mmCIF file of C-alpha atoms in Angstrom:
data_model
loop_
_atom_site.group_PDB
_atom_site.id
_atom_site.type_symbol
_atom_site.label_atom_id
_atom_site.label_comp_id
_atom_site.label_asym_id
_atom_site.label_seq_id
_atom_site.Cartn_x
_atom_site.Cartn_y
_atom_site.Cartn_z
ATOM 1 C CA MET J 1 -26.214 -19.017 -9.096
ATOM 2 C CA GLN J 2 -26.662 -16.517 -6.294
ATOM 3 C CA THR J 3 -25.793 -12.954 -7.228
ATOM 4 C CA GLU J 4 -24.123 -10.369 -5.067
ATOM 5 C CA GLN J 5 -25.877 -7.055 -4.489
ATOM 6 C CA ARG J 6 -23.398 -4.299 -3.731
ATOM 7 C CA LYS J 7 -24.578 -1.244 -1.844
ATOM 8 C CA GLY J 8 -23.308 2.301 -1.741
ATOM 9 C CA PRO J 9 -22.700 5.167 -4.169
ATOM 10 C CA LEU J 10 -20.143 3.159 -6.173
ATOM 11 C CA ALA J 11 -22.360 0.111 -6.727
ATOM 12 C CA GLY J 12 -21.751 -1.094 -10.282
ATOM 13 C CA VAL J 13 -18.229 0.369 -10.460
ATOM 14 C CA ARG J 14 -15.543 -2.248 -11.131
ATOM 15 C CA VAL J 15 -12.001 -1.763 -9.884
ATOM 16 C CA LEU J 16 -8.830 -3.801 -10.351
ATOM 17 C CA GLU J 17 -6.319 -3.508 -7.503
ATOM 18 C CA LEU J 18 -2.736 -4.610 -8.119
ATOM 19 C CA ALA J 19 -1.712 -5.752 -4.640
ATOM 20 C CA GLY J 20 0.781 -3.704 -2.677
ATOM 21 C CA ILE J 21 1.136 -2.331 0.837
ATOM 22 C CA GLY J 22 0.079 0.863 2.583
ATOM 23 C CA PRO J 23 -1.828 3.364 0.460
ATOM 24 C CA GLY J 24 -2.947 0.937 -2.262
ATOM 25 C CA PRO J 25 -4.839 -1.453 0.030
ATOM 26 C CA LEU J 26 -6.379 1.506 1.869
ATOM 27 C CA ALA J 27 -7.650 2.907 -1.437
ATOM 28 C CA GLY J 28 -9.073 -0.493 -2.392
ATOM 29 C CA MET J 29 -10.762 -0.746 0.997
ATOM 30 C CA MET J 30 -12.338 2.692 0.715
ATOM 31 C CA LEU J 31 -13.633 2.066 -2.802
ATOM 32 C CA ALA J 32 -15.062 -1.305 -1.743
ATOM 33 C CA ASP J 33 -16.658 0.256 1.328
ATOM 34 C CA MET J 34 -18.450 2.686 -0.972
ATOM 35 C CA GLY J 35 -19.891 -0.162 -3.000
ATOM 36 C CA ALA J 36 -17.357 -0.739 -5.777
ATOM 37 C CA GLU J 37 -16.647 -4.302 -6.858
ATOM 38 C CA VAL J 38 -12.911 -4.539 -6.258
ATOM 39 C CA LEU J 39 -10.804 -7.464 -7.444
ATOM 40 C CA ARG J 40 -7.348 -7.648 -5.862
ATOM 41 C CA ILE J 41 -4.591 -9.275 -7.944
ATOM 42 C CA GLU J 42 -1.924 -10.637 -5.617
ATOM 43 C CA ARG J 43 1.527 -12.096 -6.130
ATOM 44 C CA PRO J 44 1.894 -15.867 -5.688
ATOM 45 C CA GLY J 45 3.843 -16.920 -2.613
ATOM 46 C CA GLU J 46 5.231 -14.840 0.229
ATOM 47 C CA THR J 47 6.726 -11.356 -0.129
ATOM 48 C CA ASP J 48 9.005 -9.383 2.187
ATOM 49 C CA LEU J 49 6.869 -6.251 2.030
ATOM 50 C CA GLY J 50 5.386 -4.477 5.024
ATOM 51 C CA VAL J 51 4.695 -5.704 8.554
ATOM 52 C CA LYS J 52 3.815 -9.423 8.615
ATOM 53 C CA ARG J 53 0.602 -10.652 10.264
ATOM 54 C CA GLU J 54 -2.081 -13.261 9.777
ATOM 55 C CA ARG J 55 -4.327 -12.428 6.844
ATOM 56 C CA ARG J 56 -7.435 -12.266 9.037
ATOM 57 C CA TYR J 57 -5.871 -9.346 10.908
ATOM 58 C CA ASP J 58 -5.148 -7.385 7.720
ATOM 59 C CA LEU J 59 -8.394 -5.448 7.975
ATOM 60 C CA MET J 60 -7.680 -3.279 4.953
ATOM 61 C CA LEU J 61 -8.291 -6.306 2.720
ATOM 62 C CA ARG J 62 -11.958 -6.489 3.627
ATOM 63 C CA GLY J 63 -14.848 -6.197 1.222
ATOM 64 C CA ARG J 64 -13.224 -7.632 -1.890
ATOM 65 C CA LYS J 65 -12.056 -10.815 -3.518
ATOM 66 C CA SER J 66 -8.576 -11.641 -4.689
ATOM 67 C CA ILE J 67 -6.702 -13.847 -7.095
ATOM 68 C CA ALA J 68 -2.994 -14.630 -7.185
ATOM 69 C CA LEU J 69 -1.304 -14.264 -10.575
ATOM 70 C CA ASP J 70 2.315 -14.454 -11.607
ATOM 71 C CA LEU J 71 2.639 -11.313 -13.689
ATOM 72 C CA LYS J 72 5.947 -12.557 -15.087
ATOM 73 C CA ASP J 73 3.869 -15.050 -17.094
ATOM 74 C CA PRO J 74 2.711 -13.446 -20.383
ATOM 75 C CA GLN J 75 -0.595 -15.291 -20.099
ATOM 76 C CA ALA J 76 -1.196 -13.707 -16.706
ATOM 77 C CA VAL J 77 -0.547 -10.264 -18.185
ATOM 78 C CA ALA J 78 -2.951 -11.015 -21.023
ATOM 79 C CA ALA J 79 -5.581 -12.104 -18.499
ATOM 80 C CA VAL J 80 -5.175 -8.852 -16.572
ATOM 81 C CA LEU J 81 -5.708 -6.931 -19.802
ATOM 82 C CA ASP J 82 -8.885 -8.961 -20.343
ATOM 83 C CA LEU J 83 -10.047 -7.748 -16.931
ATOM 84 C CA VAL J 84 -9.013 -4.195 -17.776
ATOM 85 C CA ALA J 85 -11.338 -4.302 -20.773
ATOM 86 C CA SER J 86 -14.371 -4.498 -18.496
ATOM 87 C CA ALA J 87 -13.076 -2.459 -15.530
ATOM 88 C CA ASP J 88 -13.861 1.137 -14.668
ATOM 89 C CA ALA J 89 -10.638 1.753 -12.748
ATOM 90 C CA LEU J 90 -7.295 0.205 -11.921
ATOM 91 C CA ILE J 91 -5.125 1.111 -8.920
ATOM 92 C CA GLU J 92 -1.487 0.150 -8.339
ATOM 93 C CA GLY J 93 1.381 1.110 -6.055
ATOM 94 C CA PHE J 94 4.549 -0.149 -7.732
ATOM 95 C CA ARG J 95 7.682 1.918 -8.215
ATOM 96 C CA PRO J 96 7.788 4.059 -11.364
ATOM 97 C CA GLY J 97 8.202 1.997 -14.529
ATOM 98 C CA VAL J 98 7.245 -1.400 -13.087
ATOM 99 C CA MET J 99 3.784 -1.546 -14.663
ATOM 100 C CA GLU J 100 5.231 -0.457 -17.995
ATOM 101 C CA ARG J 101 7.854 -3.221 -17.874
ATOM 102 C CA LEU J 102 5.122 -5.758 -17.126
ATOM 103 C CA GLY J 103 3.186 -4.619 -20.183
ATOM 104 C CA LEU J 104 0.423 -3.184 -17.988
ATOM 105 C CA GLY J 105 1.277 0.504 -18.040
ATOM 106 C CA PRO J 106 -1.245 3.283 -18.690
ATOM 107 C CA ASP J 107 -0.728 3.228 -22.456
ATOM 108 C CA ALA J 108 -1.367 -0.506 -22.719
ATOM 109 C CA CYS J 109 -4.371 -0.430 -20.413
ATOM 110 C CA LEU J 110 -5.997 2.646 -21.960
ATOM 111 C CA ALA J 111 -5.485 1.146 -25.412
ATOM 112 C CA ARG J 112 -7.525 -1.836 -24.233
ATOM 113 C CA ASN J 113 -10.146 0.302 -22.473
ATOM 114 C CA PRO J 114 -10.200 4.032 -23.345
ATOM 115 C CA ARG J 115 -12.657 4.718 -20.482
ATOM 116 C CA LEU J 116 -10.343 3.287 -17.826
ATOM 117 C CA VAL J 117 -9.230 5.401 -14.871
ATOM 118 C CA PHE J 118 -5.644 4.316 -14.196
ATOM 119 C CA GLY J 119 -4.721 5.264 -10.626
ATOM 120 C CA ARG J 120 -1.205 4.918 -9.302
ATOM 121 C CA VAL J 121 0.426 5.864 -6.016
ATOM 122 C CA THR J 122 4.129 5.993 -5.191
ATOM 123 C CA GLY J 123 6.158 7.340 -2.305
ATOM 124 C CA TRP J 124 8.246 9.951 -4.078
ATOM 125 C CA GLY J 125 6.298 10.421 -7.317
ATOM 126 C CA GLN J 126 7.048 9.393 -10.897
ATOM 127 C CA THR J 127 9.826 11.940 -11.447
ATOM 128 C CA GLY J 128 12.492 13.740 -9.457
ATOM 129 C CA PRO J 129 15.808 12.754 -7.865
ATOM 130 C CA LEU J 130 14.171 10.368 -5.345
ATOM 131 C CA ALA J 131 11.625 8.765 -7.687
ATOM 132 C CA GLN J 132 13.387 5.395 -7.857
ATOM 133 C CA SER J 133 14.386 5.266 -4.185
ATOM 134 C CA ALA J 134 12.747 3.078 -1.577
ATOM 135 C CA GLY J 135 11.039 4.764 1.343
ATOM 136 C CA HIS J 136 8.383 4.495 4.009
ATOM 137 C CA ASP J 137 5.963 6.811 5.763
ATOM 138 C CA VAL J 138 8.563 8.198 8.172
ATOM 139 C CA ASN J 139 10.788 9.247 5.234
ATOM 140 C CA TYR J 140 8.018 10.933 3.279
ATOM 141 C CA ILE J 141 6.702 13.005 6.184
ATOM 142 C CA ALA J 142 10.280 13.862 7.179
ATOM 143 C CA LEU J 143 10.872 15.566 3.850
ATOM 144 C CA THR J 144 7.674 17.651 4.059
ATOM 145 C CA GLY J 145 8.359 19.251 7.447
ATOM 146 C CA ALA J 146 5.577 17.307 9.152
ATOM 147 C CA LEU J 147 7.842 15.024 11.180
ATOM 148 C CA ASN J 148 9.865 17.937 12.511
ATOM 149 C CA ALA J 149 6.662 19.468 13.884
ATOM 150 C CA ILE J 150 5.642 16.418 15.926
ATOM 151 C CA GLY J 151 7.038 16.030 19.430
ATOM 152 C CA ARG J 152 7.781 17.782 22.689
ATOM 153 C CA ARG J 153 9.968 20.809 23.157
ATOM 154 C CA GLY J 154 13.601 19.858 23.437
ATOM 155 C CA GLN J 155 12.907 16.257 22.431
ATOM 156 C CA PRO J 156 13.548 14.398 19.143
ATOM 157 C CA PRO J 157 10.768 14.310 16.549
ATOM 158 C CA ALA J 158 8.101 11.801 17.602
ATOM 159 C CA ILE J 159 7.349 9.138 14.994
ATOM 160 C CA PRO J 160 3.580 8.756 14.525
ATOM 161 C CA PRO J 161 1.849 5.669 13.086
ATOM 162 C CA ALA J 162 1.582 5.723 9.302
ATOM 163 C CA TYR J 163 -1.647 7.731 9.184
ATOM 164 C CA LEU J 164 -0.201 10.955 7.827
ATOM 165 C CA GLY J 165 1.946 9.823 4.909
ATOM 166 C CA ASP J 166 0.874 6.408 3.626
ATOM 167 C CA PHE J 167 -2.830 6.622 4.370
ATOM 168 C CA ALA J 168 -3.796 10.314 4.337
ATOM 169 C CA GLY J 169 -1.190 11.652 1.910
ATOM 170 C CA GLY J 170 -1.139 8.540 -0.267
ATOM 171 C CA GLY J 171 -4.232 6.349 -0.062
ATOM 172 C CA MET J 172 -6.846 9.042 0.439
ATOM 173 C CA PHE J 173 -5.363 11.288 -2.242
ATOM 174 C CA LEU J 174 -5.431 8.329 -4.627
ATOM 175 C CA VAL J 175 -9.106 7.716 -3.787
ATOM 176 C CA THR J 176 -9.917 11.393 -4.330
ATOM 177 C CA GLY J 177 -8.222 11.421 -7.730
ATOM 178 C CA VAL J 178 -9.877 8.185 -8.838
ATOM 179 C CA LEU J 179 -13.330 9.417 -7.828
ATOM 180 C CA ALA J 180 -12.813 12.708 -9.671
ATOM 181 C CA ALA J 181 -11.611 10.869 -12.775
ATOM 182 C CA LEU J 182 -14.588 8.501 -12.652
ATOM 183 C CA ILE J 183 -16.931 11.494 -12.641
ATOM 184 C CA GLU J 184 -15.119 13.014 -15.611
ATOM 185 C CA ALA J 185 -15.097 9.709 -17.490
ATOM 186 C CA GLY J 186 -18.841 9.481 -16.995
ATOM 187 C CA LYS J 187 -19.195 12.805 -18.796
ATOM 188 C CA SER J 188 -16.552 12.529 -21.520
ATOM 189 C CA GLY J 189 -16.348 8.779 -22.012
ATOM 190 C CA LYS J 190 -12.564 9.040 -21.687
ATOM 191 C CA GLY J 191 -10.342 7.648 -18.973
ATOM 192 C CA GLN J 192 -7.197 9.237 -17.650
ATOM 193 C CA LEU J 193 -4.102 8.679 -15.505
ATOM 194 C CA VAL J 194 -4.288 9.594 -11.813
ATOM 195 C CA ASP J 195 -0.818 10.024 -10.309
ATOM 196 C CA ALA J 196 -0.689 10.291 -6.499
ATOM 197 C CA ALA J 197 2.531 10.592 -4.505
ATOM 198 C CA ILE J 198 2.678 10.222 -0.735
ATOM 199 C CA VAL J 199 5.199 13.025 -0.367
ATOM 200 C CA ASP J 200 3.002 15.403 -2.391
ATOM 201 C CA GLY J 201 -0.140 14.484 -0.472
ATOM 202 C CA ALA J 202 1.570 14.914 2.890
ATOM 203 C CA ALA J 203 2.850 18.311 1.783
ATOM 204 C CA ALA J 204 -0.650 19.342 0.684
ATOM 205 C CA LEU J 205 -2.043 18.307 4.067
ATOM 206 C CA GLY J 206 0.438 20.706 5.654
ATOM 207 C CA SER J 207 -0.800 23.720 3.688
ATOM 208 C CA VAL J 208 -2.133 25.517 6.744
ATOM 209 C CA PHE J 209 1.187 25.117 8.561
ATOM 210 C CA PHE J 210 3.269 26.275 5.587
ATOM 211 C CA GLY J 211 1.042 29.350 5.541
ATOM 212 C CA MET J 212 1.394 29.951 9.271
ATOM 213 C CA ALA J 213 5.170 29.560 9.027
ATOM 214 C CA ALA J 214 5.316 32.090 6.176
ATOM 215 C CA ALA J 215 3.271 34.497 8.289
ATOM 216 C CA GLY J 216 5.619 34.121 11.232
ATOM 217 C CA GLN J 217 2.962 32.309 13.276
ATOM 218 C CA TRP J 218 4.659 28.918 13.491
ATOM 219 C CA ASN J 219 7.909 28.410 15.373
ATOM 220 C CA PRO J 220 10.237 25.773 13.835
ATOM 221 C CA GLN J 221 11.073 24.627 17.373
ATOM 222 C CA ARG J 222 8.582 21.814 18.033
ATOM 223 C CA GLY J 223 6.500 21.888 21.175
ATOM 224 C CA THR J 224 6.294 25.676 21.304
ATOM 225 C CA ASN J 225 3.206 26.341 19.172
ATOM 226 C CA VAL J 226 -0.504 26.319 19.881
ATOM 227 C CA LEU J 227 -1.210 23.040 18.079
ATOM 228 C CA ASP J 228 1.895 20.978 18.922
ATOM 229 C CA SER J 229 1.738 20.721 22.753
ATOM 230 C CA GLY J 230 3.251 24.154 23.350
ATOM 231 C CA ALA J 231 0.009 25.612 24.728
ATOM 232 C CA HIS J 232 -1.419 24.376 28.030
ATOM 233 C CA TYR J 233 -4.907 24.330 26.550
ATOM 234 C CA TYR J 234 -3.972 22.014 23.655
ATOM 235 C CA ASN J 235 -2.174 19.147 25.296
ATOM 236 C CA VAL J 236 -2.415 15.796 27.028
ATOM 237 C CA TYR J 237 -2.101 15.231 30.775
ATOM 238 C CA GLU J 238 -1.380 12.165 32.870
ATOM 239 C CA CYS J 239 -4.034 11.120 35.360
ATOM 240 C CA GLU J 240 -3.819 9.513 38.792
ATOM 241 C CA ASP J 241 -4.092 5.969 37.389
ATOM 242 C CA GLY J 242 -1.474 6.466 34.657
ATOM 243 C CA GLY J 243 -4.082 7.086 31.961
ATOM 244 C CA TRP J 244 -4.049 10.190 29.813
ATOM 245 C CA ILE J 245 -6.590 12.880 29.003
ATOM 246 C CA SER J 246 -6.593 15.205 25.992
ATOM 247 C CA VAL J 247 -7.642 18.844 26.218
ATOM 248 C CA GLY J 248 -8.211 21.278 23.371
ATOM 249 C CA PRO J 249 -10.387 24.276 24.343
ATOM 250 C CA ILE J 250 -8.862 26.770 21.914
ATOM 251 C CA GLU J 251 -11.830 29.151 21.749
ATOM 252 C CA ALA J 252 -12.264 31.555 24.681
ATOM 253 C CA ARG J 253 -15.741 30.353 25.672
ATOM 254 C CA PHE J 254 -14.650 26.706 25.648
ATOM 255 C CA TYR J 255 -11.528 27.627 27.615
ATOM 256 C CA ARG J 256 -13.606 29.314 30.300
ATOM 257 C CA ASP J 257 -15.902 26.298 30.520
ATOM 258 C CA PHE J 258 -12.875 24.004 30.819
ATOM 259 C CA LEU J 259 -11.243 25.950 33.649
ATOM 260 C CA THR J 260 -14.524 26.491 35.485
ATOM 261 C CA ARG J 261 -15.160 22.742 35.624
ATOM 262 C CA LEU J 262 -11.634 22.297 36.988
ATOM 263 C CA GLY J 263 -12.312 24.925 39.654
ATOM 264 C CA ILE J 264 -9.637 27.253 38.303
ATOM 265 C CA ASP J 265 -10.081 31.005 37.951
ATOM 266 C CA PRO J 266 -9.173 31.821 34.320
ATOM 267 C CA GLY J 267 -7.552 35.063 35.433
ATOM 268 C CA SER J 268 -5.100 33.186 37.635
ATOM 269 C CA LEU J 269 -3.387 31.697 34.589
ATOM 270 C CA GLY J 270 -2.870 34.997 32.791
ATOM 271 C CA ASP J 271 -3.672 35.724 29.145
ATOM 272 C CA GLN J 272 -4.618 32.463 27.419
ATOM 273 C CA LEU J 273 -2.875 33.389 24.153
ATOM 274 C CA ASP J 274 0.405 34.672 25.614
ATOM 275 C CA PRO J 275 3.081 31.972 25.154
ATOM 276 C CA ARG J 276 4.948 33.344 28.171
ATOM 277 C CA ASN J 277 2.137 32.020 30.393
ATOM 278 C CA TRP J 278 1.978 28.541 28.872
ATOM 279 C CA PRO J 279 4.765 26.690 30.773
ATOM 280 C CA GLU J 280 3.510 27.638 34.233
ATOM 281 C CA ALA J 281 -0.128 27.026 33.263
ATOM 282 C CA SER J 282 0.817 23.582 31.906
ATOM 283 C CA GLU J 283 2.469 22.659 35.213
ATOM 284 C CA ARG J 284 -0.593 23.745 37.136
ATOM 285 C CA LEU J 285 -2.977 21.753 34.940
ATOM 286 C CA ALA J 286 -0.687 18.731 35.157
ATOM 287 C CA ALA J 287 -0.888 18.838 38.950
ATOM 288 C CA VAL J 288 -4.692 19.060 38.838
ATOM 289 C CA PHE J 289 -5.147 16.147 36.431
ATOM 290 C CA ARG J 290 -2.956 13.913 38.605
ATOM 291 C CA THR J 291 -5.582 14.090 41.358
ATOM 292 C CA ARG J 292 -8.197 11.884 39.604
ATOM 293 C CA THR J 293 -8.318 8.861 37.328
ATOM 294 C CA ARG J 294 -8.893 9.095 33.609
ATOM 295 C CA ASN J 295 -12.423 7.701 33.957
ATOM 296 C CA GLU J 296 -13.278 10.238 36.635
ATOM 297 C CA TRP J 297 -12.141 13.100 34.419
ATOM 298 C CA THR J 298 -14.018 11.596 31.485
ATOM 299 C CA THR J 299 -17.225 11.467 33.497
ATOM 300 C CA LEU J 300 -16.781 15.081 34.588
ATOM 301 C CA PHE J 301 -16.228 16.473 31.085
ATOM 302 C CA GLU J 302 -18.170 14.148 28.801
ATOM 303 C CA GLY J 303 -20.950 15.872 26.891
ATOM 304 C CA THR J 304 -19.668 19.382 27.682
ATOM 305 C CA ASP J 305 -18.095 22.076 25.490
ATOM 306 C CA ALA J 306 -14.794 21.902 27.364
ATOM 307 C CA CYS J 307 -13.154 19.898 24.529
ATOM 308 C CA VAL J 308 -11.839 17.076 26.697
ATOM 309 C CA ALA J 309 -11.604 13.389 25.732
ATOM 310 C CA PRO J 310 -9.808 10.324 27.123
ATOM 311 C CA VAL J 311 -6.749 9.010 25.292
ATOM 312 C CA LEU J 312 -7.695 5.458 24.283
ATOM 313 C CA ASP J 313 -5.569 2.721 22.756
ATOM 314 C CA PHE J 314 -6.560 0.416 19.894
ATOM 315 C CA THR J 315 -7.993 -2.191 22.276
ATOM 316 C CA GLU J 316 -10.075 0.338 24.207
ATOM 317 C CA ALA J 317 -11.430 2.402 21.328
ATOM 318 C CA PRO J 318 -13.891 -0.229 19.989
ATOM 319 C CA HIS J 319 -15.695 -0.282 23.336
ATOM 320 C CA HIS J 320 -16.383 3.458 23.525
ATOM 321 C CA PRO J 321 -20.155 4.057 23.124
ATOM 322 C CA HIS J 322 -19.701 6.887 20.642
ATOM 323 C CA LEU J 323 -17.571 4.785 18.301
ATOM 324 C CA GLN J 324 -20.153 2.006 18.457
ATOM 325 C CA ARG J 325 -22.981 4.212 17.214
ATOM 326 C CA ALA J 326 -24.287 2.984 13.828
ATOM 327 C CA GLY J 327 -21.193 0.823 13.522
ATOM 328 C CA PRO J 328 -18.103 3.037 12.970
ATOM 329 C CA LEU J 329 -16.119 0.333 14.764
ATOM 330 C CA SER J 330 -17.542 -3.165 14.745
ATOM 331 C CA LYS J 331 -15.947 -6.186 16.333
ATOM 332 C CA SER J 332 -15.445 -9.359 14.352
ATOM 333 C CA THR J 333 -14.632 -12.617 16.095
ATOM 334 C CA ALA J 334 -10.947 -11.792 15.810
ATOM 335 C CA SER J 335 -10.573 -8.076 16.234
ATOM 336 C CA CYS J 336 -12.017 -4.625 15.850
ATOM 337 C CA ASN J 337 -12.973 -3.888 12.245
ATOM 338 C CA PRO J 338 -13.438 -0.169 11.492
ATOM 339 C CA HIS J 339 -15.534 -0.065 8.363
ATOM 340 C CA ARG J 340 -17.926 2.839 8.126
ATOM 341 C CA HIS J 341 -17.530 6.321 6.709
ATOM 342 C CA PRO J 342 -20.018 8.938 5.443
ATOM 343 C CA ALA J 343 -20.161 7.836 1.814
ATOM 344 C CA SER J 344 -20.981 4.246 2.687
ATOM 345 C CA ALA J 345 -23.862 5.347 4.893
ATOM 346 C CA ALA J 346 -25.950 6.659 1.998
ATOM 347 C CA HIS J 347 -29.384 5.025 1.953
ATOM 348 C CA ARG J 348 -30.133 4.460 -1.712
ATOM 349 C CA ARG J 349 -31.176 1.557 -3.826
ATOM 350 C CA PRO J 350 -28.107 0.022 -5.542
ATOM 351 C CA ARG J 351 -27.871 0.351 -9.305
ATOM 352 C CA GLN J 352 -29.093 -2.799 -11.041
ATOM 353 C CA ASN J 353 -27.307 -2.391 -14.369
ATOM 354 C CA HIS J 354 -24.600 -4.950 -13.651
ATOM 355 C CA ARG J 355 -24.998 -8.622 -12.808
ATOM 356 C CA ALA J 356 -22.518 -9.964 -10.262
ATOM 357 C CA ILE J 357 -20.844 -13.267 -11.089
ATOM 358 C CA PRO J 358 -19.514 -14.777 -7.839
ATOM 359 C CA MET J 359 -15.896 -15.818 -7.563
ATOM 360 C CA TYR J 360 -14.898 -19.408 -6.913
ATOM 361 C CA ALA J 361 -13.443 -19.904 -3.463
ATOM 362 C CA THR J 362 -11.128 -22.825 -4.109
ATOM 363 C CA THR J 363 -7.849 -23.419 -5.868
ATOM 364 C CA GLN J 364 -8.315 -25.070 -9.252
ATOM 365 C CA ARG J 365 -5.572 -26.409 -11.510
ATOM 366 C CA ARG J 366 -5.773 -27.912 -14.988
ATOM 367 C CA SER J 367 -4.582 -31.289 -13.739
ATOM 368 C CA THR J 368 -7.702 -31.713 -11.591
ATOM 369 C CA GLY J 369 -9.967 -31.827 -14.624
ATOM 370 C CA GLY J 370 -12.522 -29.761 -12.726
ATOM 371 C CA SER J 371 -14.067 -26.456 -13.727
ATOM 372 C CA ARG J 372 -11.652 -23.590 -13.369
ATOM 373 C CA PRO J 373 -12.566 -19.890 -13.144
ATOM 374 C CA HIS J 374 -11.194 -17.694 -15.904
ATOM 375 C CA ALA J 375 -10.420 -14.005 -16.057
ATOM 376 C CA SER J 376 -13.758 -13.451 -17.754
ATOM 377 C CA GLN J 377 -15.624 -14.696 -14.664
ATOM 378 C CA THR J 378 -14.174 -12.362 -12.082
ATOM 379 C CA PHE J 379 -16.140 -9.155 -12.604
ATOM 380 C CA ALA J 380 -19.806 -8.325 -12.714
ATOM 381 C CA ARG J 381 -20.745 -7.765 -16.334
ATOM 382 C CA SER J 382 -23.624 -6.109 -18.080
ATOM 383 C CA PRO J 383 -26.002 -8.696 -19.598
ATOM 384 C CA LYS J 384 -25.797 -6.709 -22.824
ATOM 385 C CA LYS J 385 -22.010 -6.946 -23.033
ATOM 386 C CA PRO J 386 -20.541 -10.406 -23.807
ATOM 387 C CA ALA J 387 -17.582 -11.590 -21.759
ATOM 388 C CA PRO J 388 -14.277 -11.991 -23.603
ATOM 389 C CA ALA J 389 -13.373 -15.501 -24.710
ATOM 390 C CA ASP J 390 -11.828 -17.772 -22.123
ATOM 391 C CA ARG J 391 -8.089 -18.028 -22.384
ATOM 392 C CA ALA J 392 -6.097 -21.245 -22.115
ATOM 393 C CA LEU J 393 -3.900 -20.822 -19.060
ATOM 394 C CA SER J 394 -0.709 -22.699 -18.266
ATOM 395 C CA PRO J 395 -0.615 -24.990 -15.206
ATOM 396 C CA GLY J 396 0.031 -23.014 -12.057
ATOM 397 C CA PHE J 397 -0.823 -19.709 -13.714
ATOM 398 C CA PHE J 398 -4.022 -19.331 -11.727
ATOM 399 C CA ILE J 399 -3.148 -19.736 -8.054
ATOM 400 C CA ALA J 400 -6.071 -19.071 -5.731
ATOM 401 C CA ILE J 401 -9.080 -16.949 -4.933
ATOM 402 C CA HIS J 402 -9.758 -15.679 -1.428
ATOM 403 C CA HIS J 403 -13.027 -14.520 0.050
ATOM 404 C CA GLU J 404 -12.301 -11.894 2.691
ATOM 405 C CA PRO J 405 -14.372 -12.512 5.852
ATOM 406 C CA PHE J 406 -14.740 -8.939 7.048
ATOM 407 C CA PRO J 407 -18.213 -7.370 6.692
ATOM 408 C CA ARG J 408 -18.528 -3.964 5.068
ATOM 409 C CA TYR J 409 -21.780 -2.887 6.629
ATOM 410 C CA PRO J 410 -23.230 -3.143 10.133
ATOM 411 C CA PRO J 411 -25.655 -6.071 10.489
#
């Protein structure tokens, strides 16, 4: 049987992912990208969670295999605990108390495997007046002050895609906590609970702005500060063809370079840092940028220290030469598949201490009489450590296994 050789700094690390939406899948993707063997446990049938799309376009599911289990079946719960026994980490994104009611809470899992890192992420956290409330990215960033800071002066707050709350404040904070706990478990031999909350992560990401506000350097009125479109030198401008260009020369030397290439005397705009000069300077720059197309401005500024870049959409970005270097964005047959980050680029030989047992790629039921994969076959296991005994499963308990088609590494 062919074995799978994982690459990356987490090669040999085994992770169980209880399927959810948003931050959980992102965390599973990041851990898999770094070489971990991630097994995703999904719910049977359709759910009404998240934004619906074909599975092949759900790029965050890349790099790992999945099974569908009905966790309301006690045998399914027992099978998950069998997997926990040989896992290094588990990640989940249910509301507080759900895992405990399923019999898969931290106490149950750590009793089965004291070295386990149990990572969980919620929107509002495990405690507090909103802990049991539903929410989405826009709600979490609204509560932290971040949403109020995004938008133009005199306009309503602008709703960004779910980068800031779900993915940065939730998924990436969960990954950070899990990695730290894995390091500690390697030293102490003891696992621990990692509790990430999107609202807490988003608030932590705003630390610099809370500090500036306390110092009187951040105006609560959006669109009036240096970093929120208030300043003419940190803004976006429409071009002749309807495209947009971003400018951000904050430092004096970059600002001079920027204006010189535009043919503007820096002195004619007044003091760069004086907010009283910003509205008129913005109007002047807007008039200049409307005289050429986005590509013409890109050609003029590319490779300089003027801090100028074109504003690209999700269909344009994969074609930019810089994003194609060494594969940060690779195109599959269906779509762009961003899949590279610094940790996954490490050039080291993968650890050989675990033998990978491939998953079966077809649905098997007891009535077929054919061989059926069991919980004990889903993870790579050390040759020195015997797999737990196979468990008799009720018909329909084991639903399916999916191989995700998205590559993790550039060819």
